[in-house]
Amino acid sequence: ASLAEFQNYVKEMKIERGFNLTDKVYECLLMGEEMGELFKAVRKGHAAGHIDPKSHVGGVAEELADVFIFLLSLANMHGIDLEQAFRDKEEINEKRKWNKNS
């Protein structure tokens, strides 16, 4: 599937399931929670990452998928074609000089 197809799927899925379609701030907060879960999943797999054994922590793949869903949802709420936004940003990035030491 293309990025546009994923983006459209998320839009349709949210309508079908009765999820938030308009509150952008709330959507950002939910995405932030998912980011926290992603960080916890990464920490769980890290040698120094001590996680409470009673804590439910999903896998990195599952948490990345959740973040991806919220990213696509936010793009939809803002009327942004995420694939085009990516292409536009990469065009800008290609002209930048990158300092790899910072």
Backbone as CSV, one residue per row, in Angstrom:
resi,resn,N_x,N_y,N_z,CA_x,CA_y,CA_z,C_x,C_y,C_z
1,ALA,0.841,-1.197,0.000,0.000,0.000,0.000,0.876,1.247,0.000
2,SER,0.381,2.282,-0.611,1.105,3.554,-0.628,0.823,4.316,0.661
3,LEU,1.596,5.337,0.916,1.368,6.173,2.093,-0.024,6.803,2.016
4,ALA,-0.435,7.234,0.834,-1.769,7.821,0.662,-2.860,6.807,1.009
5,GLU,-2.652,5.555,0.652,-3.630,4.519,0.984,-3.700,4.279,2.486
6,PHE,-2.541,4.260,3.152,-2.534,4.141,4.614,-3.260,5.329,5.247
7,GLN,-2.969,6.512,4.733,-3.576,7.727,5.280,-5.100,7.679,5.114
8,ASN,-5.571,7.245,3.962,-7.008,7.129,3.721,-7.626,6.045,4.605
9,TYR,-6.909,4.932,4.775,-7.410,3.858,5.636,-7.634,4.370,7.059
10,VAL,-6.678,5.120,7.590,-6.807,5.644,8.952,-8.020,6.564,9.046
11,LYS,-8.216,7.393,8.043,-9.377,8.281,8.024,-10.678,7.482,8.085
12,GLU,-10.799,6.480,7.230,-12.006,5.659,7.191,-12.184,4.852,8.475
13,MET,-11.101,4.310,9.003,-11.151,3.516,10.227,-11.632,4.360,11.397
14,LYS,-11.155,5.598,11.493,-11.552,6.466,12.596,-13.041,6.830,12.507
15,ILE,-13.537,7.036,11.306,-14.962,7.313,11.120,-15.768,6.087,11.532
16,GLU,-15.371,4.928,11.036,-16.089,3.684,11.319,-16.126,3.364,12.812
17,ARG,-15.030,3.619,13.505,-14.936,3.266,14.928,-15.374,4.389,15.861
18,GLY,-15.734,5.542,15.286,-16.223,6.655,16.102,-15.151,7.353,16.905
19,PHE,-13.927,7.371,16.400,-12.826,8.034,17.096,-12.811,9.528,16.807
20,ASN,-12.017,10.251,17.563,-11.840,11.695,17.415,-11.483,12.052,15.973
21,LEU,-12.204,13.008,15.418,-11.940,13.433,14.039,-11.602,14.915,13.936
22,THR,-11.749,15.661,15.026,-11.605,17.114,14.919,-10.680,17.756,15.944
23,ASP,-10.527,17.180,17.110,-9.755,17.824,18.181,-8.268,17.520,18.005
24,LYS,-7.563,18.460,17.389,-6.150,18.263,17.046,-5.258,18.206,18.285
25,VAL,-5.572,19.011,19.277,-4.765,19.009,20.499,-4.906,17.668,21.213
26,TYR,-6.136,17.186,21.323,-6.378,15.882,21.958,-5.629,14.785,21.211
27,GLU,-5.649,14.855,19.884,-4.942,13.860,19.069,-3.439,13.912,19.335
28,CYS,-2.904,15.116,19.483,-1.479,15.259,19.805,-1.160,14.646,21.166
29,LEU,-2.040,14.864,22.127,-1.835,14.293,23.457,-1.849,12.763,23.397
30,LEU,-2.780,12.208,22.643,-2.828,10.754,22.495,-1.562,10.235,21.818
31,MET,-1.094,10.961,20.810,0.133,10.551,20.131,1.313,10.616,21.098
32,GLY,1.324,11.633,21.950,2.381,11.742,22.957,2.392,10.546,23.895
33,GLU,1.208,10.085,24.290,1.122,8.900,25.135,1.692,7.683,24.413
34,GLU,1.370,7.566,23.141,1.894,6.446,22.353,3.414,6.542,22.209
35,MET,3.931,7.758,22.068,5.387,7.934,22.002,6.025,7.441,23.301
36,GLY,5.392,7.761,24.440,5.898,7.278,25.720,5.924,5.759,25.773
37,GLU,4.876,5.124,25.250,4.837,3.670,25.214,5.925,3.112,24.297
38,LEU,6.185,3.798,23.194,7.265,3.390,22.299,8.604,3.475,23.015
39,PHE,8.846,4.579,23.706,10.113,4.743,24.425,10.278,3.651,25.484
40,LYS,9.179,3.316,26.155,9.229,2.275,27.176,9.542,0.922,26.544
41,ALA,8.964,0.649,25.381,9.235,-0.608,24.682,10.691,-0.683,24.255
42,VAL,11.246,0.427,23.796,12.668,0.454,23.415,13.532,0.244,24.654
43,ARG,13.157,0.907,25.744,13.920,0.775,26.994,13.859,-0.655,27.510
44,LYS,12.719,-1.309,27.331,12.545,-2.698,27.773,13.584,-3.606,27.115
45,GLY,13.910,-3.329,25.860,14.870,-4.149,25.137,16.311,-3.714,25.310
46,HIS,16.545,-2.660,26.069,17.889,-2.119,26.270,18.500,-2.730,27.528
47,ALA,19.802,-2.949,27.505,20.483,-3.579,28.638,20.262,-2.831,29.947
48,ALA,20.193,-1.512,29.892,20.025,-0.721,31.112,18.562,-0.409,31.401
49,GLY,17.651,-0.937,30.584,16.237,-0.586,30.714,15.501,-1.465,31.699
50,HIS,15.398,-1.015,32.927,14.680,-1.770,33.949,13.207,-1.377,33.913
51,ILE,12.346,-2.334,33.606,10.905,-2.109,33.518,10.230,-2.937,34.600
52,ASP,9.266,-2.332,35.263,8.473,-3.038,36.268,7.864,-4.282,35.615
53,PRO,8.122,-5.461,36.161,7.598,-6.689,35.543,6.064,-6.722,35.457
54,LYS,5.376,-5.951,36.304,3.910,-5.911,36.278,3.385,-4.960,35.195
55,SER,4.263,-4.157,34.646,3.867,-3.164,33.652,3.615,-3.837,32.306
56,HIS,2.483,-3.480,31.671,2.226,-3.982,30.320,2.962,-3.077,29.336
57,VAL,3.890,-3.654,28.628,4.644,-2.909,27.622,4.552,-3.690,26.320
58,GLY,4.033,-3.023,25.289,3.961,-3.654,23.986,5.344,-3.738,23.361
59,GLY,5.418,-4.387,22.233,6.678,-4.459,21.508,6.912,-3.190,20.706
60,VAL,8.133,-2.998,20.276,8.498,-1.801,19.521,7.661,-1.705,18.238
61,ALA,7.471,-2.810,17.538,6.698,-2.781,16.288,5.265,-2.316,16.538
62,GLU,4.648,-2.847,17.577,3.266,-2.471,17.912,3.168,-0.990,18.248
63,GLU,4.114,-0.496,19.034,4.076,0.912,19.450,4.398,1.842,18.286
64,LEU,5.316,1.430,17.399,5.585,2.236,16.202,4.339,2.331,15.327
65,ALA,3.609,1.234,15.209,2.373,1.242,14.418,1.361,2.215,15.016
66,ASP,1.242,2.228,16.346,0.321,3.167,17.000,0.716,4.614,16.710
67,VAL,2.001,4.913,16.805,2.481,6.273,16.531,2.204,6.633,15.074
68,PHE,2.418,5.683,14.172,2.167,5.898,12.748,0.696,6.232,12.502
69,ILE,-0.203,5.511,13.163,-1.634,5.773,13.029,-1.966,7.199,13.459
70,PHE,-1.424,7.624,14.605,-1.704,8.979,15.067,-1.070,10.024,14.152
71,LEU,0.103,9.741,13.617,0.743,10.664,12.674,-0.141,10.859,11.438
72,LEU,-0.642,9.756,10.888,-1.514,9.848,9.723,-2.808,10.569,10.066
73,SER,-3.343,10.304,11.252,-4.565,10.966,11.686,-4.376,12.478,11.786
74,LEU,-3.263,12.903,12.363,-2.992,14.341,12.476,-2.823,14.979,11.100
75,ALA,-2.171,14.272,10.195,-2.045,14.784,8.823,-3.432,14.958,8.211
76,ASN,-4.300,13.986,8.414,-5.668,14.087,7.897,-6.397,15.281,8.493
77,MET,-6.280,15.476,9.796,-6.973,16.577,10.470,-6.519,17.938,9.952
78,HIS,-5.280,18.003,9.502,-4.731,19.261,8.990,-4.829,19.367,7.473
79,GLY,-5.407,18.358,6.834,-5.543,18.385,5.388,-4.209,18.287,4.666
80,ILE,-3.284,17.530,5.258,-1.935,17.426,4.695,-1.755,16.080,4.015
81,ASP,-1.267,16.115,2.792,-0.844,14.913,2.081,0.556,14.618,2.607
82,LEU,0.663,13.636,3.483,1.927,13.385,4.171,3.043,12.978,3.215
83,GLU,2.700,12.236,2.183,3.726,11.851,1.213,4.296,13.091,0.525
84,GLN,3.440,14.027,0.122,3.919,15.251,-0.516,4.705,16.102,0.463
85,ALA,4.249,16.159,1.705,4.974,16.918,2.732,6.372,16.346,2.924
86,PHE,6.484,15.018,2.904,7.784,14.363,3.022,8.683,14.739,1.848
87,ARG,8.133,14.676,0.653,8.920,15.013,-0.540,9.382,16.475,-0.505
88,ASP,8.472,17.363,-0.103,8.818,18.787,-0.016,9.920,19.025,1.009
89,LYS,9.823,18.370,2.148,10.823,18.550,3.204,12.169,17.982,2.778
90,GLU,12.166,16.853,2.105,13.429,16.278,1.641,14.102,17.164,0.600
91,GLU,13.310,17.845,-0.207,13.873,18.789,-1.177,14.628,19.902,-0.443
92,ILE,14.056,20.372,0.642,14.727,21.390,1.479,15.971,20.800,2.118
93,ASN,15.837,19.583,2.680,16.958,18.941,3.375,18.139,18.664,2.452
94,GLU,17.861,18.354,1.197,18.938,18.058,0.250,19.828,19.273,0.012
95,LYS,19.309,20.468,0.227,20.078,21.698,0.008,20.830,22.142,1.248
96,ARG,20.548,21.523,2.392,21.198,21.909,3.649,22.595,21.327,3.743
97,LYS,23.418,22.011,4.490,24.733,21.461,4.832,24.601,20.899,6.240
98,TRP,24.955,19.639,6.386,24.755,18.938,7.653,26.064,18.856,8.421
99,ASN,26.024,19.257,9.669,27.173,19.111,10.559,26.962,17.830,11.346
100,LYS,27.732,16.824,11.030,27.526,15.513,11.632,28.047,15.422,13.067
101,ASN,28.690,16.458,13.544,29.223,16.438,14.904,28.286,17.020,15.925
102,SER,27.115,17.517,15.502,26.211,18.102,16.485,24.934,17.338,16.616
